Short mmCIF file of C-alpha atoms in Angstrom, two decimals:
data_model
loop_
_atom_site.label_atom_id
_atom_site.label_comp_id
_atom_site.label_asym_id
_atom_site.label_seq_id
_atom_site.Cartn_x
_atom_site.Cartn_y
_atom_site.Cartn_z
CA UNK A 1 -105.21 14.59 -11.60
CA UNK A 2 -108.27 15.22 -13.49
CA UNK A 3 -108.25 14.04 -16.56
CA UNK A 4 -109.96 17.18 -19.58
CA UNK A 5 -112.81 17.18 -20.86
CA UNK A 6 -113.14 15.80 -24.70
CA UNK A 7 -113.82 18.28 -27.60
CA UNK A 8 -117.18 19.59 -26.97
CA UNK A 9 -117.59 19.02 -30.72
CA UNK A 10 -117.74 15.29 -30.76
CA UNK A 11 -120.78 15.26 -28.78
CA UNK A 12 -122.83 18.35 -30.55
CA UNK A 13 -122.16 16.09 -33.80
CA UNK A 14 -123.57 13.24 -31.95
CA UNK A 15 -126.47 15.07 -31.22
CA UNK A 16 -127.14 16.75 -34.70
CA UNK A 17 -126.46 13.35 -36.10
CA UNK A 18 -128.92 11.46 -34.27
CA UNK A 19 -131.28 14.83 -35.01
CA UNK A 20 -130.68 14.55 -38.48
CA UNK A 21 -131.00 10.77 -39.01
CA UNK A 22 -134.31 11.51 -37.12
CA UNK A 23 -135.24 14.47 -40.19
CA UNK A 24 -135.59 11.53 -42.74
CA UNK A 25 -133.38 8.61 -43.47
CA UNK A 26 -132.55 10.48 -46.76
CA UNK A 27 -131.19 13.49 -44.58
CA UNK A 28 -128.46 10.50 -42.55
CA UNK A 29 -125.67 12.28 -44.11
CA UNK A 30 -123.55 14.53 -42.53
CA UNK A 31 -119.42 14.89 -43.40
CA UNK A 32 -118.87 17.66 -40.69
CA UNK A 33 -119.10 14.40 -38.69
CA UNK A 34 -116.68 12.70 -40.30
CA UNK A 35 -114.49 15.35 -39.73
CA UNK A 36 -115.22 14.35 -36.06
CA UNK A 37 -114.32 10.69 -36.83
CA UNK A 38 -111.18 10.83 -38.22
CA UNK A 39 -110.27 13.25 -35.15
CA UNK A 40 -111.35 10.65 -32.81
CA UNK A 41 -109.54 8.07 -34.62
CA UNK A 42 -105.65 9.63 -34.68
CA UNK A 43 -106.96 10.44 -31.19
CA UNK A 44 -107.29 7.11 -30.57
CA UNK A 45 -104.14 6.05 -32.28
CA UNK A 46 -102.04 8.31 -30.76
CA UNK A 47 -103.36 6.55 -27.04
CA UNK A 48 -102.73 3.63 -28.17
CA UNK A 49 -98.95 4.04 -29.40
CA UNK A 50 -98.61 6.01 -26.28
CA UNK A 51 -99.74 3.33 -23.81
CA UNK A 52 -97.59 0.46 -26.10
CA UNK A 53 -94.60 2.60 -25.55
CA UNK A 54 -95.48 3.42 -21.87
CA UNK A 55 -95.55 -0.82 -21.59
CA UNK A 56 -92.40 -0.63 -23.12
CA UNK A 57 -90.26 1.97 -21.75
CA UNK A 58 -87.94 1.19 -18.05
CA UNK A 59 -88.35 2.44 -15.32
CA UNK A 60 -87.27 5.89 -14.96
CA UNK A 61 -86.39 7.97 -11.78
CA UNK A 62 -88.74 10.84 -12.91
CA UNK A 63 -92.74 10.65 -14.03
CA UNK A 64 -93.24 8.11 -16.80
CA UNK A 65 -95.09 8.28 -20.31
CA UNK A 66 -98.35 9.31 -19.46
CA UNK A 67 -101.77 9.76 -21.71
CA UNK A 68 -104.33 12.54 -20.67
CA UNK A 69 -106.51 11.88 -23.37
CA UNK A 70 -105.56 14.25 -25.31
CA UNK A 71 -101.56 14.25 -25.57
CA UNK A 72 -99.19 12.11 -24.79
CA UNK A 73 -96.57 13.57 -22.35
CA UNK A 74 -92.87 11.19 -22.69
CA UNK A 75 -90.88 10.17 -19.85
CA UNK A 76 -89.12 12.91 -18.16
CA UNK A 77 -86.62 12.86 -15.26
CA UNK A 78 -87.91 14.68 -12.12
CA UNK A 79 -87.56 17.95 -11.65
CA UNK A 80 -87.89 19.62 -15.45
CA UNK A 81 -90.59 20.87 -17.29
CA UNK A 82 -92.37 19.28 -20.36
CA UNK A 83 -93.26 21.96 -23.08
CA UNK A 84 -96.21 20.51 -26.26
CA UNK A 85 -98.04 22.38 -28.75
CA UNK A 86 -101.19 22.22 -28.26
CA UNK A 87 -103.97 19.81 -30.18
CA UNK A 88 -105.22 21.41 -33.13
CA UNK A 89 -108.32 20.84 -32.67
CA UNK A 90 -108.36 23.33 -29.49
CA UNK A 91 -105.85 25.97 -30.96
CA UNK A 92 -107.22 28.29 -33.51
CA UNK A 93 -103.74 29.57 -33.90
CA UNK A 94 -100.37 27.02 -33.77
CA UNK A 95 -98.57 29.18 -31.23
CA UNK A 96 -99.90 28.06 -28.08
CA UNK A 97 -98.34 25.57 -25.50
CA UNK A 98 -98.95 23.80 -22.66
CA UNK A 99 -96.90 22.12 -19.89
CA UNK A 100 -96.59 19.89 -16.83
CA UNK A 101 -93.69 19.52 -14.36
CA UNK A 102 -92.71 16.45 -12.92
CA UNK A 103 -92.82 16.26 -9.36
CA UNK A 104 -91.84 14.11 -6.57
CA UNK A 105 -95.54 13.53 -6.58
CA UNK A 106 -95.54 12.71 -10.81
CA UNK A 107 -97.05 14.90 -12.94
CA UNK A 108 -98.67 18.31 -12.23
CA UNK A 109 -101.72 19.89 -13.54
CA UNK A 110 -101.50 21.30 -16.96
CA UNK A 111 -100.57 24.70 -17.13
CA UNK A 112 -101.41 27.44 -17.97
CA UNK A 113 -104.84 26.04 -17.35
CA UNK A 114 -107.61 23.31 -18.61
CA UNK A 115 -106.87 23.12 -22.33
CA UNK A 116 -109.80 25.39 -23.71
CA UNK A 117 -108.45 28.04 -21.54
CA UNK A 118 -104.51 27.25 -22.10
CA UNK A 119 -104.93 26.87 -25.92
CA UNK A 120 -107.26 29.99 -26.60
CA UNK A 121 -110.28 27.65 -27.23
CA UNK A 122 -112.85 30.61 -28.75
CA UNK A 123 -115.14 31.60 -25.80
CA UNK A 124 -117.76 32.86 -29.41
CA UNK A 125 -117.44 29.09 -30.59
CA UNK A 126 -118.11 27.87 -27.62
CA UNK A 127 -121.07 29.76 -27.17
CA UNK A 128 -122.22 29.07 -30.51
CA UNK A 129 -121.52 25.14 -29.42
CA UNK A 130 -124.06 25.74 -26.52
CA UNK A 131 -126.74 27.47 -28.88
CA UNK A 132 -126.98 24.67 -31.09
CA UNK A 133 -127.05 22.28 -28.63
CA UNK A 134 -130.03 23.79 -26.96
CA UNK A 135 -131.49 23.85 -30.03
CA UNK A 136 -131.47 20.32 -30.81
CA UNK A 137 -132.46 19.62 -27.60
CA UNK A 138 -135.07 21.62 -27.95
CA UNK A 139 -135.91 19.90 -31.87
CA UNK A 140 -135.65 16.52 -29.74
CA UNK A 141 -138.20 17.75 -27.05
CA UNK A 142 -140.34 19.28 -29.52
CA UNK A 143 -140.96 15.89 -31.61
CA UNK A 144 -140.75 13.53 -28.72
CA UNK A 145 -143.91 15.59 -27.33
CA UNK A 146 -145.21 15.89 -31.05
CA UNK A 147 -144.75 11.63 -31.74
CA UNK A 148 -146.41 10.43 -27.82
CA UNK A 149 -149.24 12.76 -28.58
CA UNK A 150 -149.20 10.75 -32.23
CA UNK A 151 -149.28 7.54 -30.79
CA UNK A 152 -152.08 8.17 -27.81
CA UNK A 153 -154.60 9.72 -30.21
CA UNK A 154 -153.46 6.56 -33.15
CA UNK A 155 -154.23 3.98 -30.73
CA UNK A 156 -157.37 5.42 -29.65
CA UNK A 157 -158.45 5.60 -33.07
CA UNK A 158 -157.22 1.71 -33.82
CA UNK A 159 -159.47 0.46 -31.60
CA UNK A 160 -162.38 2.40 -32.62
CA UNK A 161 -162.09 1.54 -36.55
CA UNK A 162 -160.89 -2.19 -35.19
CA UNK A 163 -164.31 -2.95 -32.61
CA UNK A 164 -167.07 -1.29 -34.18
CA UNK A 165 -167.77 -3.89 -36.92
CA UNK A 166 -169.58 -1.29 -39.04
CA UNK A 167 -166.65 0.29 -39.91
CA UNK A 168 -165.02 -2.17 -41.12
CA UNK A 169 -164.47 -1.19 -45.19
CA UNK A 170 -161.88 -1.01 -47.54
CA UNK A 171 -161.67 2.61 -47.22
CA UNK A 172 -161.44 2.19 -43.09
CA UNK A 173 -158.94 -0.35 -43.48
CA UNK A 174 -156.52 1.66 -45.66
CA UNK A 175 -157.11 4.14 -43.03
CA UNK A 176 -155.98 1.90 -39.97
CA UNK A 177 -152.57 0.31 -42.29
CA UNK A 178 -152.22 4.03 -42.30
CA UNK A 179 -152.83 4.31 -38.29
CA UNK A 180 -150.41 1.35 -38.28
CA UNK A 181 -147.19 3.11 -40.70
CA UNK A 182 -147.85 6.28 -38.04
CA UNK A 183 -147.19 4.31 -34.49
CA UNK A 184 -144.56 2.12 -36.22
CA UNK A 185 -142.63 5.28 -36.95
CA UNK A 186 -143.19 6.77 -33.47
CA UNK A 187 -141.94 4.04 -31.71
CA UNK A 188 -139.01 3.36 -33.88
CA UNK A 189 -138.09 6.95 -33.02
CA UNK A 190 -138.40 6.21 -29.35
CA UNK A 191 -136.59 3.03 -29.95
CA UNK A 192 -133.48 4.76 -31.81
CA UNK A 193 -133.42 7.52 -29.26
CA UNK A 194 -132.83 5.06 -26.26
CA UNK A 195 -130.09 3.68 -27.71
CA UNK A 196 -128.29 6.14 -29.70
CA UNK A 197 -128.76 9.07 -26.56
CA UNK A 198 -128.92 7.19 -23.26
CA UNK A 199 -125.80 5.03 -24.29
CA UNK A 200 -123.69 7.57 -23.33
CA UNK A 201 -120.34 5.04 -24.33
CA UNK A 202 -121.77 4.65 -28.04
CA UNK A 203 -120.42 7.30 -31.26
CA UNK A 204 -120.89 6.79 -34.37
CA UNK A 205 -116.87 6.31 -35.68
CA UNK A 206 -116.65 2.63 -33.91
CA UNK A 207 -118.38 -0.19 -34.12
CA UNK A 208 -121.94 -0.52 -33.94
CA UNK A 209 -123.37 -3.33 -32.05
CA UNK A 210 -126.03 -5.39 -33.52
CA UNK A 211 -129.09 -4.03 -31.63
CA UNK A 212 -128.30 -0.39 -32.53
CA UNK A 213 -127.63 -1.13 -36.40
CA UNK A 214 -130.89 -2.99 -35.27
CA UNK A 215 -132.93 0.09 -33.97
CA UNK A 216 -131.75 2.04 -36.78
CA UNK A 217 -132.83 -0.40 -39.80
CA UNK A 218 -136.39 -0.88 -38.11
CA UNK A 219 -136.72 3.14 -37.92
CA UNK A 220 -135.47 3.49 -41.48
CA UNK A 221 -138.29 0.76 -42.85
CA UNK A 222 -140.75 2.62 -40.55
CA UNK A 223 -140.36 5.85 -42.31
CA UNK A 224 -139.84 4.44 -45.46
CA UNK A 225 -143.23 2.61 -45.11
CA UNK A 226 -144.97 5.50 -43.97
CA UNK A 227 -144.06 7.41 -46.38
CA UNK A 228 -145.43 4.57 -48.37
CA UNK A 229 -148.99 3.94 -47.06
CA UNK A 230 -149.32 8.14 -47.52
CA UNK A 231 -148.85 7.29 -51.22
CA UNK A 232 -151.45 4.49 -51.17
CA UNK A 233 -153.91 6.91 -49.20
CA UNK A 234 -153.28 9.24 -52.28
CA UNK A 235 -153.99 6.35 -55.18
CA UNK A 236 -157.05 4.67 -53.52
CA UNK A 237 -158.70 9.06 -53.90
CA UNK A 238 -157.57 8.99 -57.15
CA UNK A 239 -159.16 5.37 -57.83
CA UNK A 240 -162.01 6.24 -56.79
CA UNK A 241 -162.62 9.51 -58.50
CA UNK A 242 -161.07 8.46 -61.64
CA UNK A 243 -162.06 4.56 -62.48
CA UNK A 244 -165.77 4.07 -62.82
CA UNK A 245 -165.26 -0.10 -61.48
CA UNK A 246 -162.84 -1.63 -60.08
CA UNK A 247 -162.51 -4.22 -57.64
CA UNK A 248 -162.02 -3.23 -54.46
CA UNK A 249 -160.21 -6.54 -53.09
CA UNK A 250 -158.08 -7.11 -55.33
CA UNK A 251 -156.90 -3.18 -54.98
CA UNK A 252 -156.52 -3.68 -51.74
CA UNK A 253 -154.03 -6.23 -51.73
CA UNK A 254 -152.27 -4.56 -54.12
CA UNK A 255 -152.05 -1.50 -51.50
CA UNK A 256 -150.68 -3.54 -48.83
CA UNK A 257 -147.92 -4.55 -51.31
CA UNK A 258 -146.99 -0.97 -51.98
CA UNK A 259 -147.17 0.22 -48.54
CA UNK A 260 -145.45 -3.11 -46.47
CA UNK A 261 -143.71 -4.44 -49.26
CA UNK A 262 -141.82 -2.27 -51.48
CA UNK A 263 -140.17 -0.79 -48.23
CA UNK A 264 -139.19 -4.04 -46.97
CA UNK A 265 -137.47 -4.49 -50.42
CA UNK A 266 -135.50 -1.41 -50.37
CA UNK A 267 -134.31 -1.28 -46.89
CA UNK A 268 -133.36 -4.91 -47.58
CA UNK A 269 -130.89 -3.87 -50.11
CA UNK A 270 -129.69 -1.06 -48.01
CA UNK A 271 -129.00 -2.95 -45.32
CA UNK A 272 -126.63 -5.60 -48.03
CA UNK A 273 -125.10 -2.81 -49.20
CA UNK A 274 -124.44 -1.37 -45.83
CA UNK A 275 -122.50 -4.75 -44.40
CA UNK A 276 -120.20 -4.46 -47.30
CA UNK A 277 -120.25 -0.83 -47.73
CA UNK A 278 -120.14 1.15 -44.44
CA UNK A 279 -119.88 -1.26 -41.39
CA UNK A 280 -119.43 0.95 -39.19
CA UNK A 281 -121.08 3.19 -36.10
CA UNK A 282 -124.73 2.40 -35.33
CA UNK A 283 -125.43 3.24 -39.30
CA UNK A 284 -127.34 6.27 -37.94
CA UNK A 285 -124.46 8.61 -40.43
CA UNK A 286 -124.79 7.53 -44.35
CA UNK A 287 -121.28 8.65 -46.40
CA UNK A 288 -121.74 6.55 -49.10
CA UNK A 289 -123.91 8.46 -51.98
CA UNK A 290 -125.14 5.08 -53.05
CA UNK A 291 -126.09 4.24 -49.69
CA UNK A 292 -127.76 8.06 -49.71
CA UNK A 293 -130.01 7.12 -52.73
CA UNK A 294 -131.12 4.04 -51.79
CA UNK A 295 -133.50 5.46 -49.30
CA UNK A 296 -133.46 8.98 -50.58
CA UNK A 297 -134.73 7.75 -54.06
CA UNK A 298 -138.02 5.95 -53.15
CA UNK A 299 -139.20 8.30 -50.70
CA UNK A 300 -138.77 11.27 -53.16
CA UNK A 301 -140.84 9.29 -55.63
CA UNK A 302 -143.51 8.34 -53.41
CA UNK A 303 -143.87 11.90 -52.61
CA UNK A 304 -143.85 13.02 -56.20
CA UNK A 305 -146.14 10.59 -56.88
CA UNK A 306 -148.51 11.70 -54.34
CA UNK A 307 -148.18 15.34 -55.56
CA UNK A 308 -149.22 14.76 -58.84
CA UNK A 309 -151.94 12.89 -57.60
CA UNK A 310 -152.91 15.57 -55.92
CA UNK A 311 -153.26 17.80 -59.17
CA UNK A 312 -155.00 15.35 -60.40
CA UNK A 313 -157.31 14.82 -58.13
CA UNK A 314 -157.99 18.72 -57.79
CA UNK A 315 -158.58 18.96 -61.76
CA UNK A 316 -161.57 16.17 -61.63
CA UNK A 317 -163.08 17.93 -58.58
CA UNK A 318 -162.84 21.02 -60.41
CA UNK A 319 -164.92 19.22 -63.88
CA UNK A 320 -167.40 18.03 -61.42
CA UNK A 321 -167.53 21.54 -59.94
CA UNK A 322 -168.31 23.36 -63.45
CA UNK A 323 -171.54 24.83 -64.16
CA UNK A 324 -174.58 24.23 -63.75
CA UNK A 325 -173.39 22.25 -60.73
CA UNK A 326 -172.04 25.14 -58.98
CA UNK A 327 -175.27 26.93 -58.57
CA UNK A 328 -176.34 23.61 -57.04
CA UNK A 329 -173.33 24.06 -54.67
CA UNK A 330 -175.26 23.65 -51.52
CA UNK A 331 -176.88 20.70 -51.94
CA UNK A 332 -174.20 18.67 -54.78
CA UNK A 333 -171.89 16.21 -53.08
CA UNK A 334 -169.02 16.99 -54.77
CA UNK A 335 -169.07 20.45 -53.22
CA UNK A 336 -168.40 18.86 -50.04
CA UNK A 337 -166.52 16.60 -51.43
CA UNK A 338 -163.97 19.09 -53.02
CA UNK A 339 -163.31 20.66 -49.30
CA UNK A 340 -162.75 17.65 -47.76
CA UNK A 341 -160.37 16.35 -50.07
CA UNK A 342 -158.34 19.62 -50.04
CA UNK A 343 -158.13 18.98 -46.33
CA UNK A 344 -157.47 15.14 -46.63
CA UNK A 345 -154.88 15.70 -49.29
CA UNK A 346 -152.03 17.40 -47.84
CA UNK A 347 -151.67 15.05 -45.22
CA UNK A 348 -150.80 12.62 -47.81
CA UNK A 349 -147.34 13.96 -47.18
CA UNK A 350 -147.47 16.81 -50.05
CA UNK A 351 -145.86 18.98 -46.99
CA UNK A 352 -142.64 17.42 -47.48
CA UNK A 353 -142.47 18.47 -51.14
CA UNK A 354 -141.60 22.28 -49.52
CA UNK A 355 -138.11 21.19 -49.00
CA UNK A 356 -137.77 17.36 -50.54
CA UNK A 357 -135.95 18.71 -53.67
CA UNK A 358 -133.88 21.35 -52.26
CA UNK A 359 -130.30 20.48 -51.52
CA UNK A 360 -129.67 19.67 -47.50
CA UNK A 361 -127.79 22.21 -46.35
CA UNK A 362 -130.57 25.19 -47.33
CA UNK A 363 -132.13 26.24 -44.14
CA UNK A 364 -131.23 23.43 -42.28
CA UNK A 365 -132.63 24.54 -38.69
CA UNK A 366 -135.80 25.64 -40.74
CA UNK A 367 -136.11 22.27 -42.45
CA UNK A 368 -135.60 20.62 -39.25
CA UNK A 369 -138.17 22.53 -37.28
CA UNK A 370 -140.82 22.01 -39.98
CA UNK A 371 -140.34 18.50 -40.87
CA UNK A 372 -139.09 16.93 -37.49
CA UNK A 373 -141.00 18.46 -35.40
CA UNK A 374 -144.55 19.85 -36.96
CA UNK A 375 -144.28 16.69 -38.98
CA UNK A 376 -144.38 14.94 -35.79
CA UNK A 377 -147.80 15.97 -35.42
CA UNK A 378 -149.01 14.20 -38.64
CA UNK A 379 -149.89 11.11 -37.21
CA UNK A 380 -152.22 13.29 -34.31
CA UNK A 381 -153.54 15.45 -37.28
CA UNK A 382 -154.34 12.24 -39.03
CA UNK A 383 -156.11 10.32 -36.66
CA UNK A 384 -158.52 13.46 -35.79
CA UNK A 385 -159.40 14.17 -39.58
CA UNK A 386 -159.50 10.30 -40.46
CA UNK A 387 -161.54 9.36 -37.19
CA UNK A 388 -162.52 11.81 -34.48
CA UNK A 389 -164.23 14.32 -37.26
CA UNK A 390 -165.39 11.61 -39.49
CA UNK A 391 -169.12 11.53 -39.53
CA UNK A 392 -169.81 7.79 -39.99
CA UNK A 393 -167.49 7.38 -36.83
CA UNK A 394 -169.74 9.58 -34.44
CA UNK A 395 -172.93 8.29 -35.57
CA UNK A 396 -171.71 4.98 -34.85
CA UNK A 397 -170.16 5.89 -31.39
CA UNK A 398 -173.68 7.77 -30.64
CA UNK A 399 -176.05 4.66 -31.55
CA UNK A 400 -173.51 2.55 -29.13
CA UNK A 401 -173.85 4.64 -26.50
CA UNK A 402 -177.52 5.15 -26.99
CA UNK A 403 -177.46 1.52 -26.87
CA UNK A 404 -175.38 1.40 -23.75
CA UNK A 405 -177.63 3.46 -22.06
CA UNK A 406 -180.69 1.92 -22.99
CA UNK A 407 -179.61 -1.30 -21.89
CA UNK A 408 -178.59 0.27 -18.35
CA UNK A 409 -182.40 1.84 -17.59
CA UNK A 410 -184.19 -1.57 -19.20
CA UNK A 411 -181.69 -4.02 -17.07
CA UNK A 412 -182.22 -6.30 -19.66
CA UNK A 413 -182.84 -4.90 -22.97
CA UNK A 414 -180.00 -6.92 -24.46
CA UNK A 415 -182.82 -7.74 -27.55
CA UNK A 416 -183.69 -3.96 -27.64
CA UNK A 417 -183.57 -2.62 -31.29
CA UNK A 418 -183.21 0.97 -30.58
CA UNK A 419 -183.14 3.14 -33.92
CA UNK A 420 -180.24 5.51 -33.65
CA UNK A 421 -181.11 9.04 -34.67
CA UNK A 422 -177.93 10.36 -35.00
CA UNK A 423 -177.12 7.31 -37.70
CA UNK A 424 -178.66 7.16 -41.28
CA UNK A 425 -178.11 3.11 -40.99
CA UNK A 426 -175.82 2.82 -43.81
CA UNK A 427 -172.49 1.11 -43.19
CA UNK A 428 -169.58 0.29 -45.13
CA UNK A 429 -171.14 -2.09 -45.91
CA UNK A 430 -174.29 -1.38 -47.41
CA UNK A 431 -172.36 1.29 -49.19
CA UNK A 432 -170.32 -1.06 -50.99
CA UNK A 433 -174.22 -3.71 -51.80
CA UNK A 434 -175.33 -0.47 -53.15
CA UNK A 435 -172.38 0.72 -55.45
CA UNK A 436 -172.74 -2.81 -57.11
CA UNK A 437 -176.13 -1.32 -57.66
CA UNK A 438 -175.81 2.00 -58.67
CA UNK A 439 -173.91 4.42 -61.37
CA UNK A 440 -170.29 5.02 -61.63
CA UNK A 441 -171.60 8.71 -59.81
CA UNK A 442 -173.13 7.16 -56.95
CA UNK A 443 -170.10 5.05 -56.44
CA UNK A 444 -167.75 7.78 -56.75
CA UNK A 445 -169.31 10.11 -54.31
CA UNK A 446 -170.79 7.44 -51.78
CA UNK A 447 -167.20 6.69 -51.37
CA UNK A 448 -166.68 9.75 -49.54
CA UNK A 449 -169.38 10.23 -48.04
CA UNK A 450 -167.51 9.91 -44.51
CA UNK A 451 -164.98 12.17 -45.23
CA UNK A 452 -168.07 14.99 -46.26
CA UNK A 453 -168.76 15.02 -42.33
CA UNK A 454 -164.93 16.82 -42.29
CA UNK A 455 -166.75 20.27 -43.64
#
């Protein structure tokens, strides 16, 4: 006898869990699941007093106790028919039945038909189940595409800024921890995917093993941190429009303790609190509000941060802008520099602000779409702005393939100094010897003077 099928429900909240974890590890919350829980918990109570009492019960002439995953059906002698409500979880009304006869064979097949059919199961619903399943699907295709396209173009640009010696600056190297946060975060995705939808025996009412409450911690840092390094992206602009000297170095570690460390600490105490909180699942589903806030609260700050940052950043663009400078407009730096840090800025995760302070459950699919899966993109929008488009980047790749080629018609032209025309000769380096040299101005705009090539 073929055993049913189990609620579709169990495995569309499965899905939308997993989706929603996904969304941002403030957005793990979801009681419609729980709902789904304690179902599949007096489900499986109910097989497991069944089966005890199965073990218990003598032998009978007739069909014995039986489980079908769904109900259990008690011993009957052979030749009568067993009448049961059916489960309420497939009855929208309480006035449906179903049966099975016992047989010289044992049991027959339930009657009137499959349980969705036998216990009016709503065709609509079902439908409905189907739509939003093809929708996630379709959220899950959307930012798997969205994060490999993220992590081929980050990689690309990791070993550009990470060979060409030239590059190498403070500025560059807040750019690649940056690079970094963006392919952690993809691959944690991929990670947490693997596990939580190709093991097809995992939900998220049992217990967890440890290398899925594993997956799901390192995706939780990962976003956390990302979230993190967009805030330090935002404070080094703002340092360098707004302080006249500081010291780069000592910044810079300062950076890498915001962006690597202050996640570590908080998903640290999450992951306590979780043991003694919530031990449960794969900890992909947050109930506990104090679990919630843990990872909700710093990642709304960061992003706060970064959006007043943002303001501020626009107001001391728009002082340097004032007149007489704007009649200069074509040929003042800051001109350039003000469209290049409007398109540098929002990246710096002042997207998510659109729906960060809204409560979770307004526009949900909208939400999803926009931050799962365009935000997806980030990382690929990133590494074109940051290092495909950035001026100091293609001079250097032209003078090393001017190089390159020079060294393949001379044979050996290996002491060759070749004069690149498409490179003005100042580094990172030199930038930085002549900052020390020149005004608070020149250091300010000299500082961006790659990310000018943007417009």
């Amino acid at each position: 006898m073929r055993p049913p099928s189990p609620p579709p429900a169990r495995g569309l909240c499965l899905l939308a869990g997993a989706l929603a974890c996904a969304l941002r590890p403030a957005s793990c919350w979801a009681s419609g699941q729980w709902e789904v829980c304690d179902y599949v918990q007096m489900i499986e109570a109910e097989r497991k007093q069944c089966l005890e009492d199965a073990q218990l019960e003598n032998d009978t002439a007739g069909c014995g106790k039986m489980w079908d995953n769904l109900t259990c059906w008690p011993a009957t002698p052979r030749g009568q028919v067993v009448i049961l409500a059916c489960p309420f979880d497939l009855s929208p009304t309480q006035d449906r039945n179903v049966s099975r006869s016992c047989t010289d064979e044992g049991w027959t097949h339930l009657e009137p038909g499959p349980y969705p059919d036998a216990c009016g199961f709503d065709d609509k619903e079902s439908g409905l189940d189907e739509q939003l399943k093809m929708f996630y699907s379709s959220v899950k295709t959307g930012y798997t595409i969205g994060y490999s396209l993220s992590l081929a173009t980050l990689l690309v640009a990791m070993a550009i800024l990470s060979l060409f010696r030239k590059l190498h600056c403070t500025r560059n190297y807040i750019h690649m921890h940056l690079f970094m946060s963006f392919i952690l975060r993809a691959a944690s995705v991929f990670i947490k995917d693997s596990i939580l939808f190709d093991n097809r025996e995992s939900d998220n009412c049992s217990e967890g093993f440890v290398g899925c409450k594993a997956a799901v911690v390192l995706f939780q840092y990962c976003v956390m941190a990302n979230f993190f390094w967009l805030l330090v992206e935002g404070l080094y602009l703002h340092t360098l429009l707004a302080v006249s000297f500081f010291s780069e170095r000592k910044y810079f570690w300062g950076y890498i303790l915001i962006g690597w460390g202050l996640p570590s600490i908080f998903i640290m105490v999450w992951t306590i609190t979780r043991i003694y909180v919530e031990d449960h699942g794969c900890w992909n589903i947050i109930n506990s509000s104090l679990l919630w806030w843990i990872l909700r609260a710093p990642i709304l700050t960061s992003i706060l941060v970064n959006f007043i940052l943002f303001i501020r950043i626009i107001r001391i663009l728009v002082q340097k802008l004032r007149p007489p400078d704007v009649g200069k407009s074509n040929s003042s730096p800051y001109s350039r520099l003000a469209k290049s840090t409007l398109l540098l800025i929002p990246l710096f995760g002042i997207h998510y602000t659109v729906f960060a302070f809204f409560p979770n459950n307004f526009k949900a699919d909208v939400k999803m779409v926009f931050e799962l899966v365009l935000g997806s993109f980030q990382g690929f929008v990133v590494a074109i702005l940051y290092c495909f488009l950035n001026g100091e980047v293609q001079a250097e790749l032209r003078r090393k393939w001017r190089r390159w080629n020079l060294k393949g018609i001379l044979g050996r032209g290996s002491k060759c100094q070749y004069p690149s025309g498409g490179s003005s000769g100042v580094t990172c380096s030199t930038q930085v010897s002549m900052l020390t040299r020149g005004s608070p101005s020149a250091r300010r705009s000299s500082g961006f003077q790659a990310e000018d090539s943007l417009v």
